[in-house]
Tab-separated table of C-alpha atoms in Angstrom:
chain	number	residue	atom	x	y	z
P	48	MET	CA	158.779	-11.539	-117.132
P	49	PHE	CA	158.015	-14.984	-115.892
P	50	LYS	CA	161.391	-16.560	-115.254
P	51	LEU	CA	161.231	-19.598	-112.971
P	52	SER	CA	164.226	-20.320	-115.107
P	53	GLY	CA	165.426	-23.372	-113.236
P	54	ARG	CA	168.021	-21.933	-110.963
P	55	GLN	CA	168.807	-25.555	-110.237
P	56	VAL	CA	170.373	-26.015	-106.795
P	57	PRO	CA	171.571	-29.513	-106.013
P	58	VAL	CA	168.647	-31.144	-104.259
P	59	ARG	CA	169.113	-32.989	-101.001
P	60	HIS	CA	166.523	-35.712	-101.213
P	61	HIS	CA	164.178	-35.000	-98.358
P	62	GLU	CA	161.034	-37.100	-98.155
P	63	ASP	CA	158.751	-35.546	-100.763
P	64	GLN	CA	155.724	-34.197	-98.860
P	65	ASP	CA	153.328	-34.107	-101.788
P	66	GLU	CA	150.375	-32.269	-100.246
P	67	LEU	CA	147.080	-32.238	-102.050
P	68	ALA	CA	146.715	-28.667	-100.864
P	69	PHE	CA	148.878	-26.318	-98.814
P	70	GLN	CA	148.097	-26.670	-95.123
P	71	GLY	CA	147.236	-23.762	-92.876
P	72	SER	CA	150.099	-22.937	-90.477
P	73	SER	CA	150.132	-21.680	-86.967
P	74	ASP	CA	149.662	-17.983	-86.333
P	75	GLU	CA	153.381	-17.607	-85.769
P	76	HIS	CA	154.256	-19.360	-89.025
P	77	GLU	CA	151.754	-17.182	-90.903
P	78	ARG	CA	153.283	-14.062	-89.420
P	79	VAL	CA	156.780	-15.203	-90.397
P	80	ALA	CA	155.586	-16.135	-93.886
P	81	ASN	CA	154.171	-12.627	-94.361
P	82	GLU	CA	157.416	-11.152	-93.135
P	83	ILE	CA	159.469	-13.209	-95.559
P	84	VAL	CA	157.170	-12.376	-98.476
P	85	ALA	CA	157.274	-8.644	-97.687
P	86	LEU	CA	161.070	-8.743	-97.882
P	87	ALA	CA	161.068	-10.820	-101.104
P	88	ARG	CA	158.640	-8.444	-102.766
P	89	VAL	CA	161.121	-5.566	-102.454
P	90	LYS	CA	163.896	-7.862	-103.691
P	91	GLN	CA	165.623	-8.131	-100.309
P	92	TYR	CA	166.249	-11.814	-100.948
P	93	ASP	CA	169.205	-12.230	-98.596
P	94	SER	CA	167.194	-10.772	-95.737
P	95	ALA	CA	164.226	-12.996	-96.634
P	96	GLN	CA	166.484	-16.038	-96.610
P	97	ALA	CA	167.998	-14.952	-93.279
P	98	VAL	CA	164.547	-14.703	-91.664
P	99	LEU	CA	163.616	-18.097	-93.129
P	100	ASP	CA	166.771	-19.705	-91.672
P	101	LEU	CA	166.540	-17.973	-88.295
P	102	LYS	CA	162.831	-18.258	-87.526
P	103	ILE	CA	161.840	-21.447	-89.383
P	104	GLY	CA	165.073	-23.440	-89.488
P	105	LYS	CA	163.998	-26.510	-91.423
P	106	PRO	CA	160.872	-25.527	-93.344
P	107	THR	CA	158.536	-28.171	-94.689
P	108	LYS	CA	157.329	-28.178	-98.277
P	109	ALA	CA	153.934	-27.188	-96.931
P	110	PHE	CA	155.527	-24.034	-95.521
P	111	PHE	CA	157.025	-23.134	-98.878
P	112	HIS	CA	153.623	-23.606	-100.493
P	113	ASN	CA	152.191	-21.385	-97.804
P	114	LEU	CA	154.877	-18.812	-98.755
P	115	ILE	CA	153.873	-18.967	-102.403
P	116	HIS	CA	150.199	-18.652	-101.502
P	117	ALA	CA	150.939	-15.642	-99.336
P	118	SER	CA	152.923	-14.000	-102.124
P	119	GLN	CA	150.013	-14.435	-104.570
P	120	ARG	CA	147.212	-13.012	-102.429
P	121	THR	CA	147.069	-9.692	-104.218
P	122	GLY	CA	147.746	-11.116	-107.692
P	123	THR	CA	150.313	-13.184	-109.473
P	124	ASP	CA	153.769	-12.123	-108.249
P	125	LEU	CA	156.129	-14.115	-110.408
P	126	GLU	CA	159.386	-12.658	-109.137
P	127	THR	CA	158.591	-13.517	-105.512
P	128	ALA	CA	157.398	-16.954	-106.587
P	129	ASP	CA	160.637	-17.446	-108.471
P	130	TRP	CA	162.626	-16.650	-105.301
P	131	VAL	CA	160.498	-19.000	-103.211
P	132	LEU	CA	161.180	-21.856	-105.682
P	133	SER	CA	164.881	-21.140	-105.441
P	134	ALA	CA	164.767	-21.204	-101.614
P	135	MET	CA	162.688	-24.357	-101.796
P	136	ALA	CA	165.324	-26.040	-103.971
P	137	LYS	CA	168.059	-25.007	-101.538
P	138	SER	CA	166.124	-26.748	-98.771
P	139	GLY	CA	166.083	-29.929	-100.771
P	140	TYR	CA	162.518	-29.927	-102.127
P	141	LYS	CA	161.416	-30.378	-105.675
P	142	ALA	CA	158.545	-28.308	-107.025
P	143	ASN	CA	155.413	-30.377	-107.704
P	144	ALA	CA	151.953	-29.731	-109.149
P	145	VAL	CA	150.781	-28.148	-105.890
P	146	THR	CA	153.645	-25.685	-106.093
P	147	PHE	CA	152.716	-24.505	-109.539
P	148	ASN	CA	148.965	-24.586	-108.727
P	149	CYS	CA	149.653	-22.071	-105.931
P	150	ILE	CA	151.418	-19.804	-108.414
P	151	MET	CA	148.684	-20.192	-111.060
P	152	GLY	CA	145.773	-19.717	-108.697
P	153	PRO	CA	145.464	-15.887	-108.932
P	154	CYS	CA	145.097	-16.144	-112.726
P	155	THR	CA	141.585	-17.413	-112.241
P	156	LYS	CA	140.566	-14.289	-110.341
P	157	SER	CA	142.126	-11.969	-112.933
P	158	GLY	CA	141.163	-14.052	-115.949
P	159	ASP	CA	144.725	-13.895	-117.254
P	160	VAL	CA	144.628	-16.766	-119.712
P	161	SER	CA	148.008	-15.946	-121.231
P	162	LEU	CA	149.866	-15.926	-117.932
P	163	ALA	CA	148.221	-19.150	-116.795
P	164	ARG	CA	149.336	-20.750	-120.061
P	165	ASP	CA	152.907	-19.535	-119.492
P	166	ILE	CA	152.951	-20.970	-115.972
P	167	PHE	CA	151.664	-24.303	-117.352
P	168	ALA	CA	154.394	-24.342	-119.989
P	169	LYS	CA	157.081	-23.664	-117.351
P	170	MET	CA	155.552	-26.420	-115.171
P	171	ARG	CA	156.006	-28.907	-118.057
P	172	GLU	CA	159.471	-27.559	-118.757
P	173	TRP	CA	160.408	-28.399	-115.187
P	174	GLY	CA	159.157	-31.943	-115.719
P	175	VAL	CA	156.215	-31.521	-113.361
P	176	THR	CA	153.117	-33.568	-114.185
P	177	PRO	CA	149.989	-31.373	-114.015
P	178	SER	CA	147.195	-32.504	-111.715
P	179	ARG	CA	143.459	-32.347	-112.076
P	180	ALA	CA	143.544	-29.146	-109.978
P	181	THR	CA	145.981	-27.633	-112.516
P	182	PHE	CA	143.572	-28.192	-115.415
P	183	ASN	CA	140.609	-27.047	-113.359
P	184	THR	CA	142.459	-23.778	-112.702
P	185	LEU	CA	143.214	-23.378	-116.410
P	186	ILE	CA	139.596	-24.055	-117.412
P	187	SER	CA	138.265	-21.696	-114.699
P	188	THR	CA	140.649	-18.958	-115.863
P	189	CYS	CA	139.342	-19.308	-119.429
P	190	ALA	CA	135.768	-19.229	-118.104
P	191	ARG	CA	136.509	-16.058	-116.194
P	192	SER	CA	137.599	-14.354	-119.424
P	193	ALA	CA	134.752	-15.922	-121.461
P	194	ASP	CA	137.303	-17.909	-123.494
P	195	LEU	CA	135.218	-20.938	-124.429
P	196	ALA	CA	137.622	-22.211	-127.053
P	197	GLY	CA	140.427	-22.140	-124.495
P	198	ALA	CA	138.385	-23.862	-121.832
P	199	GLU	CA	137.487	-26.670	-124.243
P	200	MET	CA	141.153	-26.984	-125.351
P	201	TRP	CA	142.262	-27.493	-121.769
P	202	MET	CA	139.545	-30.111	-121.177
P	203	ILE	CA	140.715	-32.036	-124.225
P	204	GLU	CA	144.366	-31.701	-123.200
P	205	MET	CA	143.455	-32.940	-119.726
P	206	THR	CA	141.909	-36.158	-121.072
P	207	LYS	CA	144.817	-36.666	-123.505
P	208	LEU	CA	147.224	-36.725	-120.558
P	209	GLY	CA	145.082	-39.324	-118.806
P	210	VAL	CA	143.727	-36.983	-116.159
P	211	ARG	CA	140.058	-37.717	-115.481
P	212	PRO	CA	137.835	-34.620	-115.371
P	213	CYS	CA	135.733	-34.208	-112.235
P	214	ARG	CA	132.517	-32.337	-111.492
P	215	ILE	CA	134.469	-29.101	-110.941
P	216	SER	CA	136.069	-29.497	-114.403
P	217	TYR	CA	132.706	-29.767	-116.058
P	218	THR	CA	131.118	-27.006	-113.997
P	219	SER	CA	133.880	-24.614	-114.959
P	220	LEU	CA	133.617	-25.521	-118.644
P	221	ILE	CA	129.826	-25.149	-118.670
P	222	ASN	CA	130.345	-21.754	-116.982
P	223	ALA	CA	132.573	-20.814	-119.948
P	224	CYS	CA	129.721	-21.907	-122.276
P	225	ALA	CA	127.263	-19.770	-120.285
P	226	LYS	CA	129.487	-16.691	-120.536
P	227	GLY	CA	129.900	-17.330	-124.253
P	228	ARG	CA	126.080	-17.775	-124.451
P	229	ASP	CA	126.544	-21.130	-126.183
P	230	LEU	CA	123.755	-23.257	-124.743
P	231	GLY	CA	124.312	-26.019	-127.271
P	232	LYS	CA	127.853	-26.679	-126.062
P	233	ALA	CA	126.829	-26.303	-122.454
P	234	GLU	CA	124.266	-29.105	-122.916
P	235	MET	CA	126.797	-31.189	-124.782
P	236	TRP	CA	129.338	-31.073	-121.946
P	237	PHE	CA	126.586	-31.637	-119.367
P	238	LYS	CA	125.585	-34.831	-121.130
P	239	LYS	CA	129.237	-35.956	-121.405
P	240	MET	CA	129.577	-35.546	-117.641
P	241	LEU	CA	126.485	-37.664	-117.050
P	242	GLN	CA	127.877	-40.314	-119.393
P	243	GLN	CA	130.967	-40.418	-117.200
P	244	GLN	CA	128.593	-41.231	-114.346
P	245	ILE	CA	129.709	-38.146	-112.440
P	246	PRO	CA	126.818	-36.997	-110.211
P	247	GLY	CA	125.789	-33.375	-110.409
P	248	ASP	CA	125.474	-31.033	-107.453
P	249	ALA	CA	123.723	-27.708	-106.912
P	250	ALA	CA	126.670	-25.737	-108.373
P	251	LEU	CA	126.613	-27.755	-111.554
P	252	TYR	CA	122.840	-27.478	-112.074
P	253	ASN	CA	122.970	-23.794	-111.268
P	254	THR	CA	125.612	-23.352	-114.023
P	255	ILE	CA	123.621	-25.180	-116.694
P	256	ILE	CA	120.457	-23.288	-115.671
P	257	ASN	CA	122.447	-20.063	-115.874
P	258	ALA	CA	123.591	-21.078	-119.387
P	259	CYS	CA	119.873	-21.333	-120.297
P	260	ALA	CA	119.225	-17.958	-118.685
P	261	GLN	CA	121.996	-16.240	-120.606
P	262	THR	CA	120.287	-17.270	-123.855
P	263	GLY	CA	116.783	-16.512	-122.521
P	264	ASP	CA	115.650	-20.111	-122.772
P	265	LEU	CA	113.255	-20.244	-119.833
P	266	HIS	CA	111.731	-23.567	-120.984
P	267	LYS	CA	115.042	-25.384	-120.749
P	268	ALA	CA	116.001	-23.666	-117.581
P	269	GLU	CA	112.857	-24.971	-115.933
P	270	ALA	CA	113.467	-28.435	-117.450
P	271	TYR	CA	116.949	-28.624	-115.810
P	272	PHE	CA	115.339	-27.506	-112.549
P	273	ARG	CA	113.011	-30.491	-112.766
P	274	ALA	CA	115.947	-32.747	-113.584
P	275	MET	CA	117.687	-31.413	-110.554
P	276	GLY	CA	114.807	-32.546	-108.352
P	277	LYS	CA	114.751	-35.968	-109.992
P	278	SER	CA	118.439	-36.347	-109.192
P	279	LYS	CA	117.761	-35.591	-105.532
P	280	VAL	CA	119.880	-32.388	-105.671
P	281	LYS	CA	118.481	-29.719	-103.449
P	282	PRO	CA	118.238	-26.243	-105.062
P	283	ASP	CA	119.629	-23.224	-103.268
P	284	SER	CA	119.016	-19.513	-103.562
P	285	LYS	CA	121.415	-19.325	-106.579
P	286	THR	CA	119.238	-21.803	-108.393
P	287	TYR	CA	116.184	-19.620	-108.060
P	288	ASN	CA	118.160	-16.517	-108.921
P	289	CYS	CA	119.209	-18.174	-112.175
P	290	LEU	CA	115.596	-19.094	-112.952
P	291	MET	CA	114.481	-15.509	-112.228
P	292	ASN	CA	117.265	-14.257	-114.518
P	293	ALA	CA	115.918	-16.492	-117.314
P	294	CYS	CA	112.567	-14.735	-116.764
P	295	SER	CA	114.308	-11.396	-116.853
P	296	ARG	CA	115.688	-12.128	-120.301
P	297	ASN	CA	112.135	-12.667	-121.443
P	298	GLN	CA	110.661	-9.710	-119.586
P	299	ASP	CA	108.435	-12.248	-117.840
P	300	VAL	CA	107.559	-10.580	-114.569
P	301	GLN	CA	104.834	-13.081	-113.639
P	302	HIS	CA	107.149	-16.105	-113.853
P	303	ALA	CA	109.927	-14.277	-112.038
P	304	GLU	CA	107.588	-13.457	-109.157
P	305	MET	CA	106.471	-17.102	-109.130
P	306	TRP	CA	110.039	-18.335	-108.710
P	307	PHE	CA	110.766	-15.694	-106.073
P	308	ASN	CA	107.766	-16.828	-104.048
P	309	GLN	CA	108.737	-20.494	-104.579
P	310	MET	CA	112.198	-19.758	-103.109
P	311	VAL	CA	110.642	-18.248	-100.028
P	312	LEU	CA	108.227	-21.165	-99.649
P	313	GLN	CA	111.218	-23.544	-99.711
P	314	GLY	CA	112.620	-21.740	-96.656
P	315	LEU	CA	115.398	-20.054	-98.599
P	316	SER	CA	116.254	-16.402	-97.949
P	317	PRO	CA	116.401	-14.071	-100.932
P	318	ASP	CA	119.695	-12.274	-101.244
P	319	ILE	CA	120.534	-8.962	-102.881
P	320	VAL	CA	120.930	-10.698	-106.237
P	321	SER	CA	117.350	-11.951	-105.967
P	322	PHE	CA	116.010	-8.401	-105.504
P	323	LYS	CA	118.284	-6.960	-108.168
P	324	THR	CA	116.980	-9.551	-110.610
P	325	MET	CA	113.350	-8.755	-109.800
P	326	ILE	CA	113.953	-4.969	-110.227
P	327	ASN	CA	115.744	-5.594	-113.538
P	328	THR	CA	112.961	-7.943	-114.779
P	329	CYS	CA	110.301	-5.320	-114.062
P	330	SER	CA	112.453	-2.627	-115.607
P	331	LYS	CA	112.890	-4.606	-118.828
P	332	ALA	CA	109.106	-5.126	-118.898
P	333	ASN	CA	108.679	-1.349	-118.628
P	334	ASP	CA	106.758	-1.792	-115.372
P	335	LEU	CA	107.957	1.160	-113.293
P	336	LYS	CA	105.416	0.629	-110.508
P	337	LYS	CA	106.619	-2.960	-109.864
P	338	SER	CA	110.272	-1.939	-110.250
P	339	VAL	CA	109.817	0.552	-107.428
P	340	HIS	CA	107.901	-2.070	-105.399
P	341	TRP	CA	110.797	-4.534	-105.521
P	342	PHE	CA	113.271	-1.760	-104.861
P	343	GLN	CA	111.357	-0.863	-101.674
P	344	GLN	CA	111.051	-4.568	-100.671
P	345	MET	CA	114.830	-4.850	-100.987
P	346	SER	CA	115.351	-1.903	-98.628
P	347	MET	CA	112.783	-3.288	-96.127
P	348	GLN	CA	114.753	-6.574	-96.020
P	349	GLY	CA	117.855	-4.631	-94.948
P	350	PHE	CA	119.722	-4.682	-98.250
P	351	ARG	CA	121.394	-1.390	-99.203
P	352	PRO	CA	120.749	-0.679	-102.881
P	353	ASN	CA	123.789	-0.043	-105.056
P	354	LEU	CA	124.117	2.023	-108.185
P	355	LEU	CA	123.070	-0.869	-110.406
P	356	CYS	CA	119.647	-0.996	-108.721
P	357	PHE	CA	119.115	2.673	-109.282
P	358	ASN	CA	120.254	2.406	-112.898
P	359	PHE	CA	117.608	-0.303	-113.455
P	360	LEU	CA	114.986	2.128	-112.193
P	361	LEU	CA	116.312	4.920	-114.425
P	362	GLN	CA	116.292	2.682	-117.465
P	363	CYS	CA	112.636	2.024	-116.760
P	364	CYS	CA	112.013	5.732	-116.528
P	365	VAL	CA	113.531	6.156	-119.976
P	366	ALA	CA	111.238	3.489	-121.375
P	367	VAL	CA	108.074	5.089	-119.919
P	368	THR	CA	109.307	8.615	-120.468
P	369	ASP	CA	108.917	9.703	-116.839
P	370	PHE	CA	111.302	12.679	-116.406
P	371	GLU	CA	110.030	13.646	-112.943
P	372	GLU	CA	110.453	10.120	-111.584
P	373	ALA	CA	113.941	9.841	-113.090
P	374	THR	CA	114.964	13.153	-111.514
P	375	LYS	CA	113.686	11.954	-108.114
P	376	TRP	CA	115.736	8.734	-108.285
P	377	PHE	CA	118.855	10.603	-109.392
P	378	HIS	CA	118.617	12.806	-106.299
P	379	GLU	CA	118.145	9.651	-104.224
P	380	ILE	CA	121.444	8.328	-105.641
P	381	ARG	CA	123.251	11.454	-104.497
P	382	SER	CA	121.633	11.329	-101.100
P	383	MET	CA	123.067	7.829	-100.573
P	384	ASP	CA	126.618	9.041	-101.423
P	385	LEU	CA	126.699	6.912	-104.566
P	386	THR	CA	128.632	8.146	-107.589
P	387	PRO	CA	126.580	8.223	-110.811
P	388	ASN	CA	128.300	6.560	-113.787
P	389	SER	CA	127.897	6.927	-117.527
P	390	ILE	CA	124.802	4.679	-117.509
P	391	THR	CA	123.180	6.911	-114.939
P	392	TYR	CA	123.765	10.113	-116.897
P	393	ASN	CA	122.838	8.465	-120.198
P	394	CYS	CA	119.497	7.555	-118.742
P	395	MET	CA	118.919	11.116	-117.605
P	396	ILE	CA	119.819	12.489	-121.020
P	397	SER	CA	117.666	9.870	-122.779
P	398	THR	CA	114.705	10.611	-120.561
P	399	CYS	CA	114.911	14.284	-121.347
P	400	ILE	CA	115.112	13.666	-125.082
P	401	ALA	CA	112.203	11.258	-124.918
P	402	ALA	CA	110.173	13.834	-123.004
P	403	GLN	CA	111.079	16.410	-125.630
P	404	LYS	CA	113.176	18.480	-123.275
P	405	PRO	CA	116.368	19.051	-125.374
P	406	ARG	CA	117.560	21.955	-123.204
P	407	GLU	CA	117.428	19.811	-120.085
P	408	ALA	CA	119.181	16.948	-121.981
P	409	MET	CA	122.113	19.195	-122.745
P	410	MET	CA	122.164	20.385	-119.115
P	411	TRP	CA	122.502	16.750	-117.948
P	412	PHE	CA	125.271	16.191	-120.435
P	413	ASP	CA	127.104	19.266	-119.060
P	414	LYS	CA	126.618	17.897	-115.486
P	415	MET	CA	128.084	14.620	-116.641
P	416	GLN	CA	131.228	16.304	-117.838
P	417	LYS	CA	131.509	18.493	-114.776
P	418	ALA	CA	131.275	15.415	-112.584
P	419	GLY	CA	134.255	13.974	-114.423
P	420	CYS	CA	132.216	11.071	-115.850
P	421	GLU	CA	133.560	10.107	-119.278
P	422	PRO	CA	130.926	9.831	-122.046
P	423	ASP	CA	130.838	6.434	-123.745
P	424	GLU	CA	129.513	4.985	-127.022
P	425	VAL	CA	125.911	5.124	-125.776
P	426	THR	CA	126.295	8.792	-124.925
P	427	VAL	CA	127.384	9.569	-128.466
P	428	GLU	CA	124.472	7.613	-129.957
P	429	ILE	CA	121.951	9.363	-127.693
P	430	LEU	CA	123.304	12.878	-128.453
P	431	ALA	CA	123.578	12.208	-132.206
P	432	ALA	CA	119.876	11.267	-132.298
P	433	ALA	CA	118.927	14.726	-130.943
P	434	PRO	CA	119.363	17.788	-133.201
P	435	ALA	CA	120.560	19.912	-130.280
P	436	GLY	CA	123.177	17.270	-129.358
P	437	ARG	CA	124.972	16.758	-132.656
P	438	GLN	CA	127.828	19.122	-131.867
P	439	ARG	CA	128.356	17.603	-128.446
P	440	ALA	CA	128.161	14.143	-130.034
P	441	GLN	CA	131.084	15.043	-132.269
P	442	VAL	CA	133.233	16.120	-129.311
P	443	CYS	CA	132.351	12.881	-127.489
P	444	ALA	CA	132.931	10.729	-130.558
P	445	ASP	CA	136.495	11.919	-130.913
P	446	LYS	CA	137.250	10.904	-127.286
P	447	VAL	CA	135.401	7.609	-127.498
P	448	ILE	CA	137.039	6.704	-130.825
P	449	ARG	CA	140.503	7.198	-129.294
P	450	ARG	CA	139.553	4.758	-126.518
P	451	LEU	CA	138.233	2.261	-129.035
P	452	LEU	CA	141.450	2.573	-131.033
P	453	GLU	CA	143.363	1.612	-127.911
P	454	HIS	CA	141.365	-1.635	-127.865
P	455	HIS	CA	141.522	-2.079	-131.673
P	456	ASN	CA	137.698	-2.086	-131.892
P	457	LEU	CA	137.286	-0.961	-135.503
P	458	SER	CA	133.840	-2.480	-135.868
P	459	LYS	CA	132.454	-0.108	-133.218
P	460	ILE	CA	134.229	2.813	-134.878
P	461	CYS	CA	132.442	1.851	-138.078
P	462	GLN	CA	129.135	2.244	-136.288
P	463	PHE	CA	130.103	5.733	-135.194
P	464	VAL	CA	131.113	6.827	-138.649
P	465	ASP	CA	127.841	5.452	-140.069
P	466	LEU	CA	125.925	7.300	-137.319
P	467	LEU	CA	127.630	10.663	-137.533
P	468	GLY	CA	129.082	10.694	-141.003
P	469	PRO	CA	132.812	10.863	-141.783
P	470	HIS	CA	132.796	14.694	-141.998
P	471	TRP	CA	132.012	14.841	-138.273
P	472	ILE	CA	135.344	13.191	-137.217
P	473	GLU	CA	138.286	15.568	-136.660
P	474	ALA	CA	141.187	15.274	-139.099
P	475	ASN	CA	143.792	14.170	-136.548
P	476	VAL	CA	141.425	11.420	-135.362
P	477	VAL	CA	140.866	10.343	-138.980
P	478	ASP	CA	144.624	9.994	-139.406
P	479	ASP	CA	144.802	7.667	-136.388
P	480	ILE	CA	141.877	5.633	-137.700
P	481	LEU	CA	143.514	5.226	-141.120
P	482	LEU	CA	146.800	4.156	-139.585
P	483	ALA	CA	144.972	1.602	-137.446
P	484	CYS	CA	143.172	0.268	-140.488
P	485	VAL	CA	146.422	-0.117	-142.446
P	486	ARG	CA	148.085	-1.917	-139.544
P	487	LEU	CA	145.153	-4.258	-139.158
P	488	ILE	CA	145.056	-5.119	-142.847
P	489	GLN	CA	148.806	-5.875	-142.626
P	490	LYS	CA	148.038	-8.263	-139.751
P	491	THR	CA	145.314	-9.928	-141.815
P	492	SER	CA	147.667	-10.407	-144.732
P	493	THR	CA	150.023	-12.330	-142.420
P	494	CYS	CA	147.085	-14.493	-141.159
P	495	SER	CA	147.146	-12.879	-137.719
P	496	GLY	CA	143.953	-10.848	-138.070
P	497	SER	CA	140.327	-11.852	-138.614
P	498	ALA	CA	138.336	-11.350	-141.825
P	499	GLU	CA	135.707	-9.477	-139.852
P	500	GLU	CA	138.228	-6.961	-138.603
P	501	SER	CA	139.647	-6.590	-142.088
P	502	GLU	CA	136.182	-5.797	-143.445
P	503	SER	CA	135.730	-3.084	-140.830
P	504	ALA	CA	139.079	-1.590	-141.797
P	505	LEU	CA	138.147	-1.569	-145.494
P	506	ARG	CA	134.809	0.097	-144.738
P	507	LEU	CA	136.549	2.826	-142.783
P	508	LEU	CA	139.097	3.411	-145.528
P	509	ARG	CA	136.338	3.754	-148.086
P	510	SER	CA	134.427	6.146	-145.804
P	511	PHE	CA	137.337	8.544	-145.391
P	512	ILE	CA	138.816	8.052	-148.854
P	513	PRO	CA	135.800	7.961	-151.152
P	514	ALA	CA	137.565	7.777	-154.507
P	515	SER	CA	136.821	4.663	-156.562
P	516	ARG	CA	140.485	3.658	-156.516
P	517	VAL	CA	142.974	4.969	-154.027
P	518	ARG	CA	146.371	4.008	-152.701
P	519	VAL	CA	147.094	4.365	-149.002
P	520	GLN	CA	150.769	4.436	-148.182
P	521	SER	CA	152.426	4.269	-144.799
P	522	ASP	CA	155.684	3.119	-143.283
P	523	LEU	CA	153.950	-0.162	-142.614
P	524	LEU	CA	152.140	-1.066	-145.814
P	525	ALA	CA	151.222	-0.064	-149.373
P	526	PHE	CA	147.696	-1.263	-149.901
P	527	SER	CA	145.442	-0.932	-152.964
P	528	PHE	CA	141.715	-1.585	-153.334
């Protein structure tokens, strides 16, 4: 648990070195910092303190911030951070916004909104005033987890406390809008930033163009590109990648190729994302020949294709029902020591079914299982659509439903029941579904669950208990409908 419980040591009032960011230390100080952190992580706090006293003597606040940063490199380590704060207090330093920002930083990478919120609450509890960097971290963390409501809430809280948002604040918030595919809000926040007379940079324009791309609005994406030029902001390769992605959403190969060529004419070098986007665009347009062309171009430019690139090709093979080509690319995957995933095998099974090769489809499903690749929801849907695959679909469905139950995804389970029919689900799995439904309805009755989830639960109850009026009883709830 996150303590930072204010082990208040009387503070000797050293001059408060309020760094805007922790400063890099010498190689020796970095080595010592890593040594101290290694001891603190295994709870050898006395030894860590001894090394600190012996090798550093009188550490600066910057060194303590460096310690916190070192302790958080592999993720948020609250216990070690707690000890560093205690040692910091013993040396006479008060924690400030930079201190807590160092602790909160890894939350952005992991997208742990709840933990970031807890750290912020503890920061306020300690009487520390959050900085702009604090709120930028909170907004970025929400964006990472596609939590648009949370990102907007922190922006509003930021302004309430009199902290002026900067370009990074708006860029992070618009990124949250892009991930939530809410172009309207992305444009609203973009306009608010311009009203604040904050100039945009390439990263900001890339983010708003990406928001357009996520909703497939190529017209607006190109309009923001033109606005970028009028603002004297120079586009980079990411700008063109976002424009090509907007084309991909519209299966517009011609426009995507135009933007790719424009990027090259501007003296920018295409990266692996550029080629992936081109392959994906052609795949979505069911143009296998051009998909292969861009795949080969990527290899010629020295980029090693990853599994995603191969999966794009396989998805195109499904669309054009080219079993031989799909088989060829699957063997190419293995020759490059890549491990096929569920998407790869699903494509192979789908291609066989589309080519009216049910026997081969079941062989690929068996290969999938032998390879230790777990079937997913798509696998069940593919198998259920083929007469020869119904029995295997049932076996897969039971496994997939259990995984969905772990994530409380009752709406997806509803889709499976509609697809296969309730009689295909094993009795013990049905019991678990019913219990999950009852629990969810109980949550809804206490205003902690959504109406949509409740509707899914009701649908499932009616599917498995078809009587016109039934009473489901459990140790949690007695519910009638």
